[in-house]
Amino acid sequence: MRDRVFSGMRPTGKLHLGHLIGALNNWVALQDSYQCFYGIVDWHALTTDYADVSMLRANVTEIALDWLASGIDPARSTLLIQSRVPAHAELHVLFSMIIPVPWLERVPSYKEQQQQLADKDLSTYGFLGYPLLQAADILVYRAKSVPVGEDQVAHIELTREVARRFNNFYRETFPEPQAMLTPTPRLLGTDGRKMSKSYNNCIYLSDSPKEIRAKTRTMITDPARTHRSIPGNPDVCNVFDYHKIFTPAGKVPEIDRGCRTAALGCVDCKGILSENLVLLTQPIYERRVGWEKRRDELDDILEAGCNRARVVTEEVMQDVREAMNLNYGKR
Ligand code: TRP
Ligand code: SF4
């Protein structure tokens, strides 16, 4: 039996290029070697966006479409919606009995996010429990590996501590999962700031080739290169950072030289980049358009995924209830 992998994403909107290179491409590759469970973690989205739930349903659909378009294959992976698999919540509530509050207060993202999202009241019980719910997501599948970026390492470490504490109190029930680190090259938005919906500077996986070309044209370059004849400095240029990720490595030194000698102008440089971006995203765009026409099939895929997830997690929960002496009553 292949080891299980679990990973999740919060449905907060359309996915962008950063999600593809920082997560999805790796998720797709893992499908060959693992039993993969990929969760749309809508309860986690609620931990910060509880006050406005108007976009939740649409966001769940968007993320599912983006996943399928990127190559997540429902024949090999289980795609599930967290809130449709109640065992995530049951395990979370049991963990909440045994985990000291200071363990959660110590997780660095807790205070960081409260500061960053100061416009939201994140003094809630649910927000404090965010990493514990994440631990439940992972352990309820007995996943051994969790493909995530660097920013999630503290959450996986907590997950291991939760598993250890449970196993010590009761009996050996959970493996200690490992973070499977995905290198996440820093990808800024088209204006050079952090890529974010609120800045309107994202390149989305669902953008058409036409949109990709238009967005690439507006990218900020070396600000000192005010004229075509002035040589540029690729080291301070966001477009060049993109070349390092999306242009075949053999072609990058040529661009570097062309920029420094002014043989290459910014318009042409961006043209090369946009063609490479289109090569990557056009197949995704086309598959997405195809799936958009087959919404029924999409619903069936998610339903089948949730059904399978319920079966798998119920098996684990039976062991958990037994370990905690909760296996009484008629079922
Ligand atoms: N916290 C993760 C993020 O923000 C999302 C997530 C929720 C997750 N549950 C998970 C990731 C379980 C991996 C495993 O990216
Ligand atoms: Fe940036 Fe390319 Fe212009 Fe150089 S030529 S400044 S790398 S966009």
Short mmCIF file of C-alpha atoms and ligand atoms in Angstrom, two decimals:
data_model
loop_
_atom_site.label_atom_id
_atom_site.label_comp_id
_atom_site.label_asym_id
_atom_site.label_seq_id
_atom_site.Cartn_x
_atom_site.Cartn_y
_atom_site.Cartn_z
CA MET A 1 0.00 0.00 0.00
CA ARG A 2 1.35 3.38 -0.97
CA ASP A 3 1.91 5.97 1.77
CA ARG A 4 -0.71 8.63 2.09
CA VAL A 5 -0.18 12.29 1.42
CA PHE A 6 -2.54 15.03 2.54
CA SER A 7 -2.43 18.66 1.61
CA GLY A 8 -4.96 21.44 1.55
CA MET A 9 -5.67 24.91 0.27
CA ARG A 10 -8.10 27.49 1.56
CA PRO A 11 -10.73 28.49 -0.99
CA THR A 12 -10.11 32.23 -1.02
CA GLY A 13 -10.30 32.86 -4.77
CA LYS A 14 -8.72 31.99 -8.08
CA LEU A 15 -5.25 30.48 -7.92
CA HIS A 16 -2.26 32.29 -9.38
CA LEU A 17 1.14 31.36 -10.80
CA GLY A 18 2.63 31.23 -7.31
CA HIS A 19 0.28 28.38 -6.39
CA LEU A 20 1.31 26.46 -9.50
CA ILE A 21 5.06 26.58 -8.97
CA GLY A 22 4.91 26.56 -5.17
CA ALA A 23 2.43 23.72 -4.75
CA LEU A 24 0.31 22.35 -7.56
CA ASN A 25 3.05 21.18 -9.89
CA ASN A 26 4.41 19.16 -7.01
CA TRP A 27 0.99 17.83 -6.02
CA VAL A 28 0.53 16.63 -9.58
CA ALA A 29 3.91 14.86 -9.56
CA LEU A 30 3.15 13.09 -6.27
CA GLN A 31 0.14 11.35 -7.79
CA ASP A 32 2.46 8.77 -9.38
CA SER A 33 3.93 7.56 -6.12
CA TYR A 34 1.46 8.22 -3.30
CA GLN A 35 -2.14 7.86 -2.33
CA CYS A 36 -2.96 11.56 -2.47
CA PHE A 37 -5.75 13.35 -0.60
CA TYR A 38 -6.18 16.99 -1.53
CA GLY A 39 -8.60 19.00 0.56
CA ILE A 40 -10.42 22.24 -0.12
CA VAL A 41 -10.24 23.44 3.46
CA ASP A 42 -13.25 25.72 3.68
CA TRP A 43 -13.40 25.71 7.49
CA HIS A 44 -9.88 27.12 7.45
CA ALA A 45 -11.07 29.89 5.15
CA LEU A 46 -13.72 30.69 7.73
CA THR A 47 -11.14 31.21 10.47
CA THR A 48 -10.30 34.58 8.92
CA ASP A 49 -13.27 35.26 6.60
CA TYR A 50 -16.14 34.32 8.88
CA ALA A 51 -17.86 37.70 8.63
CA ASP A 52 -18.42 37.58 4.88
CA VAL A 53 -19.29 34.18 3.53
CA SER A 54 -20.84 35.37 0.30
CA MET A 55 -17.97 34.12 -1.88
CA LEU A 56 -17.42 30.76 -0.24
CA ARG A 57 -19.35 28.56 -2.65
CA ALA A 58 -17.93 30.28 -5.74
CA ASN A 59 -14.41 30.01 -4.32
CA VAL A 60 -14.75 26.28 -3.72
CA THR A 61 -15.75 25.82 -7.36
CA GLU A 62 -12.89 28.03 -8.59
CA ILE A 63 -10.26 26.12 -6.69
CA ALA A 64 -11.62 22.75 -7.83
CA LEU A 65 -11.52 23.93 -11.45
CA ASP A 66 -7.98 25.25 -11.02
CA TRP A 67 -6.84 21.95 -9.53
CA LEU A 68 -8.32 19.85 -12.31
CA ALA A 69 -6.99 22.20 -14.97
CA SER A 70 -3.51 21.97 -13.44
CA GLY A 71 -3.49 18.19 -13.70
CA ILE A 72 -4.81 16.94 -10.38
CA ASP A 73 -6.34 13.70 -11.61
CA PRO A 74 -9.48 12.50 -9.83
CA ALA A 75 -8.82 8.96 -11.06
CA ARG A 76 -5.64 8.87 -8.96
CA SER A 77 -6.18 11.46 -6.22
CA THR A 78 -9.02 12.06 -3.81
CA LEU A 79 -10.36 15.61 -4.03
CA LEU A 80 -12.44 16.50 -1.01
CA ILE A 81 -14.18 19.39 0.68
CA GLN A 82 -13.25 19.57 4.35
CA SER A 83 -16.69 20.61 5.60
CA ARG A 84 -18.24 17.60 3.85
CA VAL A 85 -16.08 15.15 5.77
CA PRO A 86 -17.23 15.46 9.40
CA ALA A 87 -14.38 13.34 10.78
CA HIS A 88 -12.08 16.37 10.40
CA ALA A 89 -14.27 18.16 12.96
CA GLU A 90 -14.66 15.16 15.25
CA LEU A 91 -10.92 14.65 15.48
CA HIS A 92 -10.39 18.37 15.98
CA VAL A 93 -12.73 18.42 18.96
CA LEU A 94 -10.99 15.41 20.53
CA PHE A 95 -7.58 17.04 20.01
CA SER A 96 -8.92 20.22 21.60
CA MET A 97 -9.39 18.24 24.84
CA ILE A 98 -5.73 17.27 25.08
CA ILE A 99 -3.81 20.20 23.63
CA PRO A 100 -2.78 23.01 26.00
CA VAL A 101 -3.75 26.47 24.78
CA PRO A 102 -0.16 27.80 25.07
CA TRP A 103 0.93 25.29 22.37
CA LEU A 104 -1.36 27.15 20.00
CA GLU A 105 -0.51 30.64 21.23
CA ARG A 106 3.16 29.86 20.58
CA VAL A 107 2.68 29.07 16.87
CA PRO A 108 4.35 32.05 15.13
CA SER A 109 1.62 32.56 12.53
CA TYR A 110 -0.93 33.19 15.29
CA LYS A 111 0.33 36.59 16.38
CA GLU A 112 1.76 37.44 12.95
CA GLN A 113 -1.56 36.99 11.19
CA GLN A 114 -3.43 38.87 13.90
CA GLN A 115 -1.12 41.82 13.25
CA GLN A 116 -1.23 41.54 9.47
CA LEU A 117 -5.00 41.23 9.36
CA ALA A 118 -5.63 43.89 11.98
CA ASP A 119 -8.88 44.92 10.27
CA LYS A 120 -10.38 41.55 11.26
CA ASP A 121 -11.15 40.42 14.77
CA LEU A 122 -9.01 37.30 15.04
CA SER A 123 -9.39 36.87 18.79
CA THR A 124 -11.73 33.96 18.05
CA TYR A 125 -11.56 30.43 19.38
CA GLY A 126 -11.51 29.08 15.82
CA PHE A 127 -8.58 31.17 14.71
CA LEU A 128 -6.51 30.05 17.70
CA GLY A 129 -7.39 26.49 16.75
CA TYR A 130 -6.35 26.89 13.09
CA PRO A 131 -3.21 24.73 13.38
CA LEU A 132 -5.03 22.14 15.45
CA LEU A 133 -7.67 21.78 12.76
CA GLN A 134 -4.82 21.42 10.29
CA ALA A 135 -3.34 18.66 12.47
CA ALA A 136 -6.72 16.92 12.38
CA ASP A 137 -6.85 17.27 8.56
CA ILE A 138 -3.57 15.44 8.27
CA LEU A 139 -3.87 12.84 11.02
CA VAL A 140 -7.44 11.83 10.19
CA TYR A 141 -5.92 10.24 7.05
CA ARG A 142 -2.83 8.99 8.87
CA ALA A 143 -0.89 10.83 6.19
CA LYS A 144 2.86 10.31 6.44
CA SER A 145 3.84 13.23 4.24
CA VAL A 146 2.50 16.71 3.80
CA PRO A 147 3.64 18.69 0.76
CA VAL A 148 3.77 22.33 1.88
CA GLY A 149 5.90 25.43 1.62
CA GLU A 150 8.34 26.72 4.22
CA ASP A 151 5.63 28.85 5.84
CA GLN A 152 3.79 25.72 7.03
CA VAL A 153 6.68 23.99 8.79
CA ALA A 154 5.63 25.17 12.26
CA HIS A 155 2.15 23.76 11.64
CA ILE A 156 3.53 20.36 10.67
CA GLU A 157 5.79 20.39 13.73
CA LEU A 158 2.71 21.02 15.88
CA THR A 159 0.95 18.17 14.09
CA ARG A 160 3.79 15.85 15.10
CA GLU A 161 3.54 17.00 18.71
CA VAL A 162 -0.21 16.41 18.70
CA ALA A 163 0.30 12.89 17.31
CA ARG A 164 2.93 12.16 19.96
CA ARG A 165 0.78 13.42 22.82
CA PHE A 166 -2.21 11.40 21.65
CA ASN A 167 -0.12 8.26 21.18
CA ASN A 168 1.39 8.69 24.67
CA PHE A 169 -1.88 9.24 26.51
CA TYR A 170 -3.75 6.40 24.85
CA ARG A 171 -2.07 4.07 22.40
CA GLU A 172 -0.06 4.23 19.23
CA THR A 173 -2.63 5.53 16.74
CA PHE A 174 -1.00 8.10 14.48
CA PRO A 175 2.25 8.18 12.52
CA GLU A 176 4.24 11.40 12.90
CA PRO A 177 3.92 13.09 9.53
CA GLN A 178 6.80 14.76 7.73
CA ALA A 179 6.68 18.06 5.90
CA MET A 180 7.64 17.45 2.30
CA LEU A 181 9.07 20.84 1.52
CA THR A 182 8.24 22.35 -1.83
CA PRO A 183 10.74 25.00 -2.83
CA THR A 184 8.76 28.21 -3.18
CA PRO A 185 10.64 30.72 -5.31
CA ARG A 186 9.58 34.22 -4.38
CA LEU A 187 7.15 35.33 -7.04
CA LEU A 188 6.03 38.95 -6.81
CA GLY A 189 3.03 40.51 -8.50
CA THR A 190 3.24 42.38 -11.79
CA ASP A 191 3.83 45.65 -9.90
CA GLY A 192 6.68 44.23 -7.82
CA ARG A 193 4.68 43.99 -4.61
CA LYS A 194 3.57 40.75 -2.96
CA MET A 195 1.21 38.89 -5.31
CA SER A 196 -2.22 39.51 -3.86
CA LYS A 197 -5.79 39.77 -5.04
CA SER A 198 -6.21 43.03 -3.14
CA TYR A 199 -3.34 44.68 -5.09
CA ASN A 200 -4.78 43.58 -8.42
CA ASN A 201 -1.34 42.37 -9.52
CA CYS A 202 -1.86 38.61 -9.92
CA ILE A 203 -1.35 36.43 -12.92
CA TYR A 204 -4.02 33.75 -12.58
CA LEU A 205 -3.88 30.17 -13.80
CA SER A 206 -7.23 30.84 -15.42
CA ASP A 207 -5.98 33.84 -17.41
CA SER A 208 -6.23 33.45 -21.18
CA PRO A 209 -3.10 33.79 -23.34
CA LYS A 210 -4.37 37.24 -24.26
CA GLU A 211 -4.62 38.27 -20.60
CA ILE A 212 -1.21 36.78 -19.85
CA ARG A 213 0.36 38.86 -22.62
CA ALA A 214 -1.42 42.02 -21.51
CA LYS A 215 -0.43 41.58 -17.87
CA THR A 216 3.18 40.82 -18.75
CA ARG A 217 3.34 44.04 -20.78
CA THR A 218 2.42 46.07 -17.70
CA MET A 219 5.13 44.54 -15.49
CA ILE A 220 7.42 46.93 -13.65
CA THR A 221 11.06 46.71 -14.81
CA ASP A 222 14.36 48.19 -13.63
CA PRO A 223 13.13 51.69 -12.69
CA ALA A 224 16.50 53.24 -13.67
CA ARG A 225 16.07 52.07 -17.26
CA THR A 226 14.05 55.05 -18.39
CA HIS A 227 15.02 54.75 -22.02
CA ARG A 228 15.60 51.90 -24.48
CA SER A 229 19.27 52.96 -24.99
CA ILE A 230 20.11 52.89 -21.27
CA PRO A 231 21.50 49.51 -20.10
CA GLY A 232 19.43 47.80 -17.41
CA ASN A 233 20.22 45.83 -14.28
CA PRO A 234 18.46 42.45 -14.23
CA ASP A 235 19.34 42.02 -10.55
CA VAL A 236 16.74 44.62 -9.58
CA CYS A 237 14.15 43.70 -12.22
CA ASN A 238 11.01 41.74 -11.41
CA VAL A 239 10.71 40.61 -15.04
CA PHE A 240 14.11 38.99 -14.75
CA ASP A 241 13.06 37.19 -11.57
CA TYR A 242 10.24 35.71 -13.64
CA HIS A 243 12.69 34.67 -16.39
CA LYS A 244 14.69 32.77 -13.78
CA ILE A 245 11.59 30.73 -12.99
CA PHE A 246 9.75 30.45 -16.29
CA THR A 247 12.36 30.73 -19.05
CA PRO A 248 14.50 27.67 -19.89
CA ALA A 249 17.69 28.03 -17.83
CA GLY A 250 19.90 27.97 -20.94
CA LYS A 251 18.29 31.13 -22.27
CA VAL A 252 18.59 33.22 -19.12
CA PRO A 253 22.27 34.31 -19.41
CA GLU A 254 21.55 35.67 -22.86
CA ILE A 255 18.77 37.86 -21.47
CA ASP A 256 21.02 38.98 -18.63
CA ARG A 257 23.68 40.06 -21.11
CA GLY A 258 21.20 41.65 -23.50
CA CYS A 259 19.76 43.73 -20.67
CA ARG A 260 23.15 44.89 -19.34
CA THR A 261 24.38 45.87 -22.81
CA ALA A 262 21.09 47.41 -23.92
CA ALA A 263 21.03 45.00 -26.86
CA LEU A 264 17.68 43.79 -25.52
CA GLY A 265 14.87 46.24 -24.81
CA CYS A 266 12.27 45.77 -22.09
CA VAL A 267 9.41 45.35 -24.55
CA ASP A 268 11.14 42.43 -26.28
CA CYS A 269 12.32 41.02 -22.98
CA LYS A 270 8.74 40.93 -21.72
CA GLY A 271 7.67 39.44 -25.03
CA ILE A 272 10.00 36.48 -24.49
CA LEU A 273 8.66 36.06 -20.97
CA SER A 274 5.01 36.19 -21.97
CA GLU A 275 5.52 33.51 -24.63
CA ASN A 276 7.10 31.24 -22.03
CA LEU A 277 4.26 31.94 -19.61
CA VAL A 278 1.73 31.17 -22.34
CA LEU A 279 3.47 27.84 -23.07
CA LEU A 280 2.96 26.93 -19.44
CA THR A 281 -0.54 28.30 -18.87
CA GLN A 282 -2.32 27.81 -22.19
CA PRO A 283 -2.91 24.08 -21.65
CA ILE A 284 -4.20 24.87 -18.15
CA TYR A 285 -6.44 27.58 -19.52
CA GLU A 286 -7.83 25.27 -22.18
CA ARG A 287 -8.47 22.41 -19.78
CA ARG A 288 -10.19 24.86 -17.45
CA VAL A 289 -12.51 26.09 -20.19
CA GLY A 290 -13.34 22.43 -20.85
CA TRP A 291 -14.17 21.74 -17.21
CA GLU A 292 -16.26 24.89 -16.94
CA LYS A 293 -18.60 23.34 -19.50
CA ARG A 294 -18.86 20.18 -17.43
CA ARG A 295 -19.93 21.52 -14.05
CA ASP A 296 -22.06 18.43 -13.39
CA GLU A 297 -19.07 16.21 -13.80
CA LEU A 298 -17.14 18.46 -11.44
CA ASP A 299 -19.85 18.09 -8.78
CA ASP A 300 -19.74 14.31 -9.24
CA ILE A 301 -15.98 14.28 -8.80
CA LEU A 302 -16.19 16.23 -5.56
CA GLU A 303 -19.02 14.07 -4.28
CA ALA A 304 -17.10 10.89 -5.04
CA GLY A 305 -14.00 12.34 -3.38
CA CYS A 306 -15.92 13.28 -0.22
CA ASN A 307 -17.53 9.84 -0.11
CA ARG A 308 -14.17 8.14 -0.34
CA ALA A 309 -12.70 10.50 2.25
CA ARG A 310 -15.56 9.68 4.62
CA VAL A 311 -14.85 5.95 4.29
CA VAL A 312 -11.12 6.33 4.87
CA THR A 313 -11.47 8.75 7.80
CA GLU A 314 -14.20 6.71 9.47
CA GLU A 315 -11.79 3.79 9.65
CA VAL A 316 -9.23 5.96 11.42
CA MET A 317 -11.88 7.45 13.70
CA GLN A 318 -12.91 3.98 14.84
CA ASP A 319 -9.36 3.40 16.05
CA VAL A 320 -9.34 6.83 17.66
CA ARG A 321 -12.61 6.21 19.52
CA GLU A 322 -11.35 2.87 20.66
CA ALA A 323 -8.08 4.34 21.87
CA MET A 324 -10.04 6.93 23.90
CA ASN A 325 -12.62 4.46 25.21
CA LEU A 326 -15.38 6.20 23.28
CA ASN A 327 -16.48 3.08 21.41
CA TYR A 328 -19.70 2.54 23.31
CA GLY A 329 -23.30 2.94 22.31
CA LYS A 330 -25.10 1.54 19.34
CA ARG A 331 -23.98 2.63 15.89
N1 TRP B 1 -2.60 26.09 6.40
C1 TRP B 1 -2.45 25.69 5.04
C2 TRP B 1 -2.08 26.92 4.18
O1 TRP B 1 -2.43 28.03 4.54
C3 TRP B 1 -3.71 25.06 4.47
C4 TRP B 1 -4.01 23.75 5.13
C5 TRP B 1 -5.06 23.44 5.94
C6 TRP B 1 -3.23 22.56 5.02
N2 TRP B 1 -5.00 22.14 6.32
C7 TRP B 1 -3.91 21.58 5.78
C8 TRP B 1 -2.04 22.25 4.34
C9 TRP B 1 -3.39 20.29 5.92
C10 TRP B 1 -1.53 20.97 4.49
C11 TRP B 1 -2.19 19.99 5.27
O2 TRP B 1 -1.48 26.74 3.16
FE1 SF4 B 2 14.12 43.91 -16.89
FE2 SF4 B 2 14.30 42.66 -19.21
FE3 SF4 B 2 14.12 45.33 -19.12
FE4 SF4 B 2 16.33 44.14 -18.31
S1 SF4 B 2 15.50 44.11 -20.37
S2 SF4 B 2 15.25 45.78 -17.24
S3 SF4 B 2 15.54 42.26 -17.38
S4 SF4 B 2 12.58 43.86 -18.49
#
